[in-house]
Coordinates of N, CA, C and O in Angstrom, one line a residue:
M1325 N -14.4 -8.9 -18.8 CA -14.8 -8.0 -17.8 C -13.9 -6.8 -17.8 O -12.7 -6.8 -18.0
T1326 N -14.5 -5.6 -17.8 CA -13.8 -4.3 -17.9 C -13.2 -4.0 -16.5 O -13.6 -4.5 -15.5
Q1327 N -12.3 -3.0 -16.5 CA -11.7 -2.5 -15.2 C -12.8 -2.0 -14.3 O -12.8 -2.3 -13.1
R1328 N -13.8 -1.3 -14.9 CA -14.8 -0.7 -14.1 C -15.7 -1.8 -13.5 O -16.1 -1.6 -12.3
N1329 N -15.9 -2.9 -14.2 CA -16.8 -4.0 -13.7 C -16.0 -4.8 -12.7 O -16.6 -5.4 -11.7
S1330 N -14.7 -5.0 -12.8 CA -13.9 -5.9 -11.9 C -13.4 -5.1 -10.7 O -13.2 -5.7 -9.7
Y1331 N -13.2 -3.8 -10.8 CA -12.6 -3.1 -9.7 C -13.5 -3.2 -8.4 O -14.7 -3.0 -8.5
G1332 N -12.9 -3.7 -7.4 CA -13.6 -3.8 -6.1 C -14.6 -4.9 -6.0 O -15.3 -5.0 -5.1
S1333 N -14.6 -5.8 -7.0 CA -15.6 -6.9 -7.0 C -15.3 -7.9 -6.0 O -16.2 -8.7 -5.7
R1334 N -14.2 -8.0 -5.4 CA -13.9 -9.0 -4.3 C -13.5 -8.2 -3.0 O -12.4 -8.4 -2.5
R1335 N -14.4 -7.5 -2.5 CA -14.2 -6.8 -1.2 C -14.0 -7.8 -0.1 O -13.3 -7.5 0.8
D1336 N -14.5 -9.0 -0.3 CA -14.3 -10.1 0.7 C -12.8 -10.5 0.8 O -12.4 -11.1 1.8
F1337 N -12.0 -10.1 -0.1 CA -10.5 -10.4 0.0 C -9.8 -9.4 0.9 O -8.7 -9.7 1.3
L1338 N -10.4 -8.3 1.2 CA -9.8 -7.4 2.1 C -9.5 -8.0 3.5 O -10.3 -8.9 3.9
P1339 N -8.5 -7.6 4.2 CA -8.3 -8.1 5.6 C -9.5 -7.8 6.4 O -10.2 -6.8 6.2
A1340 N -9.8 -8.7 7.4 CA -11.0 -8.6 8.2 C -11.2 -7.2 8.9 O -12.3 -6.7 8.9
F1341 N -10.1 -6.6 9.4 CA -10.3 -5.4 10.1 C -10.7 -4.2 9.1 O -11.3 -3.3 9.6
M1342 N -10.5 -4.4 7.8 CA -10.9 -3.4 6.9 C -12.4 -3.6 6.5 O -13.0 -2.7 6.0
K1343 N -13.0 -4.7 6.8 CA -14.4 -5.0 6.4 C -15.3 -4.7 7.5 O -16.5 -4.9 7.4
S1344 N -14.8 -4.2 8.7 CA -15.7 -4.0 9.8 C -16.4 -2.6 9.8 O -16.6 -2.1 10.9
G1345 N -16.6 -2.0 8.6 CA -17.2 -0.7 8.6 C -16.3 0.4 9.0 O -15.1 0.4 8.8
A1346 N -16.8 1.4 9.7 CA -16.1 2.5 10.2 C -15.0 2.1 11.2 O -14.0 2.8 11.4
G1347 N -15.2 1.0 11.8 CA -14.1 0.4 12.7 C -14.1 1.0 14.1 O -13.2 0.7 14.9
A1348 N -15.0 1.9 14.4 CA -14.9 2.6 15.7 C -15.0 1.6 16.9 O -14.2 1.7 17.9
A1349 N -15.8 0.5 16.7 CA -15.9 -0.5 17.8 C -14.6 -1.3 17.9 O -14.4 -1.8 19.0
D1350 N -13.9 -1.4 16.8 CA -12.6 -2.2 16.9 C -11.4 -1.3 17.2 O -10.3 -1.8 17.2
G1351 N -11.6 0.0 17.5 CA -10.5 0.9 17.8 C -9.8 1.4 16.6 O -8.7 2.0 16.7
H1352 N -10.4 1.2 15.4 CA -9.8 1.7 14.2 C -10.3 3.1 13.8 O -11.4 3.4 14.1
T1353 N -9.5 3.8 13.1 CA -10.1 5.1 12.5 C -10.9 4.6 11.3 O -11.0 3.4 10.9
E1354 N -11.6 5.5 10.7 CA -12.4 5.2 9.6 C -11.6 4.6 8.4 O -10.5 5.1 8.1
I1355 N -12.1 3.6 7.8 CA -11.4 2.9 6.7 C -12.4 3.2 5.5 O -13.5 2.7 5.5
Q1356 N -11.9 3.9 4.5 CA -12.7 4.3 3.4 C -12.3 3.5 2.1 O -11.1 3.6 1.8
E1357 N -13.2 2.9 1.5 CA -12.9 2.2 0.2 C -13.1 3.3 -0.9 O -14.0 4.1 -0.9
L1358 N -12.1 3.3 -1.8 CA -12.1 4.3 -2.9 C -12.8 3.8 -4.1 O -12.7 2.6 -4.4
S1359 N -13.4 4.6 -4.8 CA -13.9 4.3 -6.2 C -12.8 4.1 -7.1 O -11.7 4.5 -6.9
L1360 N -13.1 3.5 -8.3 CA -12.0 3.4 -9.3 C -11.5 4.7 -9.7 O -10.3 4.9 -9.8
D1361 N -12.3 5.7 -9.9 CA -11.9 7.0 -10.3 C -11.0 7.7 -9.2 O -10.0 8.3 -9.5
E1362 N -11.4 7.5 -8.0 CA -10.6 8.1 -6.9 C -9.2 7.4 -6.8 O -8.2 8.0 -6.7
S1363 N -9.2 6.1 -7.0 CA -8.0 5.3 -6.9 C -7.1 5.7 -8.1 O -5.9 5.9 -7.9
R1364 N -7.6 5.8 -9.3 CA -6.8 6.2 -10.4 C -6.2 7.6 -10.3 O -5.1 7.8 -10.7
A1365 N -7.0 8.5 -9.7 CA -6.5 9.9 -9.5 C -5.3 9.9 -8.6 O -4.3 10.6 -8.8
L1366 N -5.4 9.1 -7.5 CA -4.3 9.0 -6.5 C -3.1 8.2 -7.1 O -1.9 8.6 -6.8
E1367 N -3.3 7.2 -7.9 CA -2.2 6.5 -8.5 C -1.5 7.4 -9.4 O -0.2 7.3 -9.5
A1368 N -2.1 8.3 -10.1 CA -1.5 9.2 -11.1 C -0.5 10.1 -10.4 O 0.5 10.5 -11.0
V1369 N -0.7 10.5 -9.1 CA 0.2 11.4 -8.4 C 1.2 10.6 -7.5 O 2.0 11.3 -6.8
S1370 N 1.1 9.3 -7.5 CA 2.0 8.5 -6.7 C 2.7 7.4 -7.4 O 3.8 7.5 -8.0
L1371 N 2.0 6.3 -7.5 CA 2.5 5.1 -8.1 C 2.9 5.3 -9.5 O 4.0 4.8 -10.0
N1372 N 2.2 6.0 -10.3 CA 2.5 6.2 -11.7 C 3.6 7.2 -12.0 O 4.0 7.4 -13.1
R1373 N 4.2 7.7 -10.9 CA 5.4 8.6 -11.1 C 6.7 7.8 -11.2 O 7.7 8.3 -11.4
F1374 N 6.6 6.5 -11.0 CA 7.7 5.6 -11.0 C 7.6 4.7 -12.3 O 6.5 4.4 -12.7
P1375 N 8.7 4.2 -12.8 CA 8.7 3.3 -14.0 C 8.1 2.0 -13.5 O 8.4 1.5 -12.4
Q1376 N 7.2 1.4 -14.4 CA 6.6 0.1 -14.0 C 7.2 -1.0 -14.8 O 7.5 -0.8 -16.0
L1377 N 7.3 -2.2 -14.2 CA 7.8 -3.4 -14.9 C 6.6 -4.1 -15.4 O 5.5 -3.9 -14.9
P1378 N 6.8 -5.0 -16.3 CA 5.6 -5.8 -16.9 C 4.7 -6.5 -15.9 O 3.5 -6.6 -16.0
G1379 N 5.3 -6.9 -14.7 CA 4.5 -7.6 -13.7 C 3.7 -6.6 -12.8 O 3.1 -7.1 -11.9
G1380 N 3.9 -5.3 -13.0 CA 3.2 -4.3 -12.2 C 4.0 -3.7 -11.1 O 3.7 -2.7 -10.5
E1381 N 5.2 -4.3 -10.8 CA 6.0 -3.8 -9.7 C 6.8 -2.6 -10.3 O 6.8 -2.3 -11.5
I1382 N 7.3 -1.8 -9.4 CA 8.1 -0.6 -9.8 C 9.5 -1.0 -10.2 O 10.1 -1.9 -9.6
G1383 N 10.0 -0.4 -11.3 CA 11.3 -0.6 -11.8 C 12.3 0.3 -11.0 O 12.5 1.4 -11.3
W1384 N 12.9 -0.3 -10.0 CA 13.8 0.5 -9.1 C 15.2 0.6 -9.6 O 16.1 1.2 -8.9
A1385 N 15.5 0.1 -10.8 CA 16.9 0.2 -11.3 C 17.3 1.7 -11.3 O 16.5 2.5 -11.6
G1386 N 18.5 1.9 -10.9 CA 19.0 3.3 -10.9 C 18.9 3.9 -9.5 O 19.3 5.0 -9.3
G1387 N 18.4 3.1 -8.5 CA 18.4 3.5 -7.1 C 17.5 4.7 -6.8 O 17.9 5.5 -6.0
S1388 N 16.3 4.7 -7.4 CA 15.4 5.8 -7.1 C 14.6 5.6 -5.8 O 13.6 6.3 -5.6
Y1389 N 15.1 4.8 -4.9 CA 14.4 4.5 -3.7 C 15.3 5.0 -2.5 O 16.5 5.2 -2.7
S1390 N 14.6 5.3 -1.4 CA 15.4 5.7 -0.2 C 15.8 4.6 0.8 O 16.7 4.7 1.5
E1391 N 15.0 3.5 0.7 CA 15.3 2.4 1.7 C 14.6 1.2 1.2 O 13.6 1.2 0.6
R1392 N 15.3 0.0 1.3 CA 14.8 -1.3 0.9 C 15.3 -2.3 1.9 O 16.3 -2.3 2.5
L1393 N 14.4 -3.3 2.1 CA 14.7 -4.4 2.9 C 14.1 -5.7 2.3 O 13.1 -5.6 1.6
W1394 N 14.7 -6.8 2.7 CA 14.1 -8.1 2.3 C 14.0 -8.9 3.6 O 14.8 -8.8 4.5
Y1395 N 13.0 -9.7 3.7 CA 12.8 -10.5 4.9 C 12.4 -11.9 4.5 O 11.7 -12.1 3.4
E1396 N 12.8 -12.9 5.2 CA 12.4 -14.3 5.0 C 11.6 -14.8 6.2 O 10.6 -15.5 6.0
D1397 N 12.0 -14.4 7.4 CA 11.4 -14.8 8.6 C 10.2 -13.9 8.9 O 10.4 -12.7 9.0
D1398 N 9.0 -14.4 9.0 CA 7.8 -13.5 9.2 C 7.9 -12.6 10.4 O 7.7 -11.4 10.4
A1399 N 8.4 -13.2 11.6 CA 8.4 -12.4 12.8 C 9.4 -11.2 12.6 O 9.1 -10.1 12.9
E1400 N 10.6 -11.5 12.1 CA 11.6 -10.5 11.9 C 11.2 -9.5 10.8 O 11.3 -8.3 10.9
G1401 N 10.5 -10.0 9.8 CA 10.0 -9.2 8.7 C 9.0 -8.2 9.2 O 9.0 -7.0 8.8
M1402 N 8.1 -8.6 10.1 CA 7.0 -7.7 10.6 C 7.7 -6.6 11.4 O 7.2 -5.5 11.3
R1403 N 8.7 -6.9 12.2 CA 9.3 -5.9 13.0 C 10.0 -4.9 12.1 O 9.9 -3.7 12.3
Q1404 N 10.8 -5.4 11.1 CA 11.5 -4.5 10.1 C 10.5 -3.6 9.4 O 10.7 -2.5 9.2
I1405 N 9.4 -4.2 8.9 CA 8.4 -3.5 8.2 C 7.8 -2.4 9.0 O 7.6 -1.2 8.6
A1406 N 7.4 -2.7 10.3 CA 6.9 -1.7 11.2 C 7.8 -0.5 11.4 O 7.5 0.6 11.4
E1407 N 9.1 -0.9 11.5 CA 10.2 0.2 11.7 C 10.3 1.0 10.4 O 10.4 2.2 10.5
L1408 N 10.3 0.4 9.3 CA 10.4 1.1 8.0 C 9.2 2.0 7.8 O 9.4 3.2 7.4
L1409 N 8.0 1.5 8.1 CA 6.8 2.4 8.0 C 6.9 3.6 8.9 O 6.7 4.7 8.5
A1410 N 7.3 3.3 10.2 CA 7.5 4.4 11.2 C 8.5 5.4 10.7 O 8.3 6.6 11.0
R1411 N 9.6 5.0 10.1 CA 10.6 5.9 9.7 C 10.2 6.8 8.5 O 10.7 7.9 8.3
N1412 N 9.3 6.2 7.7 CA 8.9 6.9 6.4 C 7.6 7.6 6.4 O 7.4 8.5 5.6
I1413 N 6.7 7.2 7.3 CA 5.3 7.8 7.3 C 4.9 8.1 8.7 O 5.0 7.2 9.6
R1414 N 4.5 9.3 8.9 CA 4.1 9.7 10.2 C 2.8 8.9 10.6 O 1.9 8.7 9.8
Q1415 N 2.8 8.4 11.8 CA 1.7 7.5 12.2 C 0.3 8.1 12.2 O -0.6 7.4 12.1
G1416 N 0.3 9.4 12.4 CA -1.0 10.1 12.3 C -1.5 10.4 10.9 O -2.6 10.8 10.7
A1417 N -0.7 10.1 9.9 CA -1.0 10.4 8.5 C -2.1 9.5 8.0 O -2.2 8.3 8.4
Q1418 N -2.9 10.0 7.0 CA -3.8 9.1 6.3 C -3.0 8.6 5.1 O -2.3 9.3 4.5
V1419 N -3.2 7.3 4.8 CA -2.5 6.7 3.7 C -3.5 5.9 2.9 O -4.7 5.7 3.3
V1420 N -3.1 5.6 1.7 CA -3.9 4.8 0.8 C -3.2 3.5 0.5 O -1.9 3.6 0.2
I1421 N -3.9 2.4 0.5 CA -3.3 1.1 0.0 C -3.9 0.8 -1.4 O -5.1 0.8 -1.5
F1422 N -2.9 0.7 -2.3 CA -3.3 0.2 -3.7 C -2.9 -1.3 -3.7 O -1.7 -1.6 -3.3
W1423 N -3.7 -2.2 -4.1 CA -3.4 -3.6 -4.2 C -2.9 -4.0 -5.6 O -3.2 -3.3 -6.5
G1424 N -2.2 -5.0 -5.6 CA -1.6 -5.5 -6.9 C -2.7 -6.3 -7.7 O -2.3 -7.0 -8.6
T1425 N -3.9 -6.0 -7.4 CA -5.0 -6.6 -8.2 C -6.2 -5.6 -8.2 O -6.4 -4.9 -7.2
L1426 N -6.9 -5.5 -9.3 CA -8.0 -4.6 -9.4 C -9.3 -5.1 -8.6 O -10.1 -4.3 -8.3
V1427 N -9.3 -6.4 -8.4 CA -10.6 -6.9 -7.7 C -10.7 -6.4 -6.3 O -11.8 -6.5 -5.7
M1428 N -9.6 -6.0 -5.7 CA -9.7 -5.4 -4.3 C -9.7 -3.9 -4.4 O -8.9 -3.3 -5.0
P1429 N -10.7 -3.2 -3.7 CA -10.7 -1.8 -3.8 C -9.6 -1.2 -3.0 O -9.2 -1.7 -2.0
S1430 N -9.0 -0.1 -3.5 CA -8.0 0.7 -2.8 C -8.7 1.2 -1.6 O -9.9 1.5 -1.6
V1431 N -8.0 1.4 -0.5 CA -8.6 1.9 0.8 C -7.7 3.0 1.4 O -6.5 3.1 1.2
R1432 N -8.4 3.9 2.1 CA -7.7 5.0 2.8 C -7.9 4.7 4.3 O -9.0 4.4 4.7
L1433 N -6.8 4.8 5.0 CA -6.9 4.6 6.5 C -5.7 5.3 7.2 O -4.9 5.8 6.5
A1434 N -5.7 5.2 8.5 CA -4.6 5.8 9.2 C -3.3 4.9 9.1 O -3.4 3.7 9.1
A1435 N -2.2 5.6 9.0 CA -0.9 4.8 8.9 C -0.7 3.9 10.1 O -0.2 2.8 9.9
Y1436 N -1.1 4.3 11.3 CA -0.9 3.4 12.5 C -1.7 2.2 12.3 O -1.3 1.1 12.9
D1437 N -2.9 2.2 11.6 CA -3.6 0.9 11.4 C -2.8 0.0 10.5 O -2.9 -1.2 10.6
V1438 N -2.1 0.6 9.5 CA -1.3 -0.3 8.6 C -0.2 -0.9 9.4 O 0.0 -2.1 9.3
V1439 N 0.5 -0.1 10.3 CA 1.6 -0.7 11.1 C 1.0 -1.8 12.0 O 1.6 -2.9 12.1
R1440 N -0.1 -1.5 12.7 CA -0.7 -2.4 13.6 C -1.2 -3.7 13.0 O -1.1 -4.8 13.6
H1441 N -1.6 -3.7 11.7 CA -2.2 -4.8 11.0 C -1.4 -5.3 9.8 O -1.9 -6.0 9.0
V1442 N -0.1 -4.9 9.7 CA 0.7 -5.3 8.6 C 0.8 -6.8 8.3 O 0.7 -7.2 7.2
E1443 N 0.8 -7.6 9.4 CA 0.9 -9.0 9.2 C -0.4 -9.5 8.5 O -0.4 -10.3 7.6
E1444 N -1.5 -9.0 9.0 CA -2.8 -9.4 8.5 C -3.0 -9.0 7.0 O -3.5 -9.7 6.2
I1445 N -2.5 -7.8 6.7 CA -2.5 -7.3 5.3 C -1.7 -8.1 4.4 O -2.1 -8.5 3.4
L1446 N -0.5 -8.4 4.9 CA 0.4 -9.3 4.1 C -0.1 -10.7 3.9 O 0.0 -11.3 2.8
D1447 N -0.8 -11.2 4.9 CA -1.4 -12.6 4.8 C -2.5 -12.6 3.7 O -2.7 -13.6 3.0
E1448 N -3.3 -11.5 3.6 CA -4.4 -11.5 2.7 C -3.9 -11.3 1.3 O -4.4 -12.0 0.4
F1449 N -3.0 -10.3 1.0 CA -2.5 -10.1 -0.3 C -1.2 -9.4 -0.2 O -1.1 -8.2 0.1
P1450 N -0.1 -10.1 -0.4 CA 1.3 -9.5 -0.2 C 1.8 -8.6 -1.2 O 3.0 -8.2 -1.1
H1451 N 1.0 -8.2 -2.2 CA 1.5 -7.3 -3.2 C 0.7 -6.0 -3.2 O -0.5 -6.0 -3.6
F1452 N 1.3 -5.0 -2.6 CA 0.5 -3.7 -2.4 C 1.5 -2.6 -2.2 O 2.7 -2.7 -2.1
W1453 N 0.9 -1.4 -2.3 CA 1.7 -0.1 -2.1 C 1.0 0.7 -1.1 O -0.3 0.8 -1.0
V1454 N 1.7 1.4 -0.2 CA 1.2 2.3 0.7 C 1.6 3.7 0.3 O 2.8 3.9 0.2
Y1455 N 0.7 4.6 0.1 CA 1.0 6.0 -0.3 C 0.6 7.0 0.7 O -0.6 6.9 1.2
S1456 N 1.5 7.8 1.1 CA 1.2 8.9 2.0 C 1.4 10.3 1.3 O 2.5 10.6 1.0
A1457 N 0.3 11.0 1.0 CA 0.4 12.3 0.3 C 1.1 13.3 1.2 O 1.9 14.1 0.8
E1458 N 0.8 13.2 2.5 CA 1.4 14.2 3.5 C 2.9 14.0 3.5 O 3.6 15.0 3.7
D1459 N 3.4 12.8 3.5 CA 4.9 12.6 3.5 C 5.5 12.5 2.2 O 6.7 12.4 2.1
R1460 N 4.7 12.5 1.1 CA 5.2 12.3 -0.3 C 6.0 11.0 -0.4 O 7.1 11.0 -1.0
K1461 N 5.5 10.0 0.2 CA 6.2 8.7 0.2 C 5.4 7.6 -0.4 O 4.1 7.6 -0.3
L1462 N 6.0 6.6 -1.0 CA 5.4 5.4 -1.5 C 6.2 4.2 -1.0 O 7.4 4.2 -1.1
I1463 N 5.5 3.2 -0.5 CA 6.2 2.0 0.0 C 5.6 0.8 -0.8 O 4.4 0.7 -0.8
E1464 N 6.5 0.0 -1.4 CA 6.0 -1.1 -2.2 C 6.3 -2.4 -1.4 O 7.4 -2.6 -0.9
F1465 N 5.3 -3.3 -1.4 CA 5.5 -4.6 -0.7 C 5.3 -5.6 -1.8 O 4.3 -5.6 -2.5
L1466 N 6.3 -6.5 -1.9 CA 6.2 -7.6 -3.0 C 6.1 -9.0 -2.3 O 6.7 -9.1 -1.2
P1467 N 5.5 -9.9 -3.0 CA 5.3 -11.2 -2.4 C 6.6 -12.0 -2.0 O 6.6 -12.9 -1.2
D1468 N 7.7 -11.6 -2.6 CA 9.0 -12.2 -2.4 C 9.7 -11.8 -1.1 O 10.8 -12.2 -0.8
G1469 N 9.0 -10.9 -0.3 CA 9.6 -10.4 0.9 C 10.4 -9.1 0.8 O 11.1 -8.7 1.7
Q1470 N 10.3 -8.5 -0.4 CA 11.0 -7.2 -0.6 C 10.0 -6.1 -0.3 O 8.9 -6.0 -0.7
V1471 N 10.6 -5.1 0.4 CA 9.8 -3.9 0.8 C 10.7 -2.7 0.5 O 11.9 -2.6 0.9
T1472 N 10.2 -1.7 -0.3 CA 11.0 -0.6 -0.8 C 10.2 0.7 -0.5 O 9.0 0.8 -0.8
A1473 N 10.9 1.7 0.1 CA 10.3 3.0 0.3 C 11.0 4.0 -0.6 O 12.2 3.9 -0.8
A1474 N 10.2 5.0 -1.0 CA 10.8 6.0 -1.9 C 10.0 7.3 -1.7 O 8.8 7.3 -1.4
V1475 N 10.7 8.4 -2.0 CA 10.1 9.7 -2.0 C 9.5 9.8 -3.4 O 10.1 9.5 -4.4
I1476 N 8.3 10.3 -3.5 CA 7.6 10.5 -4.8 C 8.3 11.6 -5.6 O 8.4 12.7 -5.1
P1477 N 8.7 11.3 -6.8 CA 9.3 12.3 -7.6 C 8.4 13.5 -7.9 O 7.2 13.3 -7.9
G1478 N 9.0 14.7 -8.1 CA 8.2 15.9 -8.3 C 7.5 15.8 -9.7 O 7.7 14.9 -10.4
E1479 N 6.9 16.9 -10.0 CA 6.2 17.0 -11.3 C 7.2 16.9 -12.4 O 8.2 17.5 -12.3
P1480 N 6.8 16.1 -13.4 CA 7.8 16.0 -14.6 C 7.8 17.4 -15.3 O 6.8 18.1 -15.3
S1481 N 9.0 17.7 -15.8 CA 9.1 19.0 -16.5 C 8.3 19.0 -17.8 O 8.3 18.0 -18.5
A1482 N 7.8 20.1 -18.1 CA 6.9 20.2 -19.4 C 7.8 20.5 -20.5 O 8.9 21.0 -20.5

C-alpha cells in the first residue's frame, strides 16, 4: 500500500469529536481533515524542521526545545498538558494535528478544542504533534507520557 492509498484510510480512528462534521452542534469550531498534499506541505514548514529519530519522534538532543514535561498520572498529566498548551499556543489560534501514523488524516482545528479534548485525543492515539503556524510552535506528544514544546527553527541558510 502506498502513502497516497493508506493516508487517511482509517478516519474511524479519529477522536469522536473530530468525526462529527463541522461540529457546530457540538460547540466546536470547524474541524478540517487535510489531504496528503496539504499535510506534507505543512509538515515541511514545521515537523520536518527538526531532526527525526528512526521511530518518527523528534531528536531533541542538544536542547532545541523550550519546554518539556513527563507525566504518569493521567489526571495530573492532563492538567499539565492543558497548561503547556495554553503557555505555548494562543487558544484562538488554528492548529494542525499530525498523527504518528499515516492512516489517520491530519486535521486543522482551534487550539482551544485541542485543550478541551486532549484526554480524548491521547486516548485515541497518544503519538502526535500540534503545530501552530501563528505562534511558530510545535508540540510533540509521545506514548511514554513525554510532551515537548519548541519554537520552529527559521529557514535553513542557503
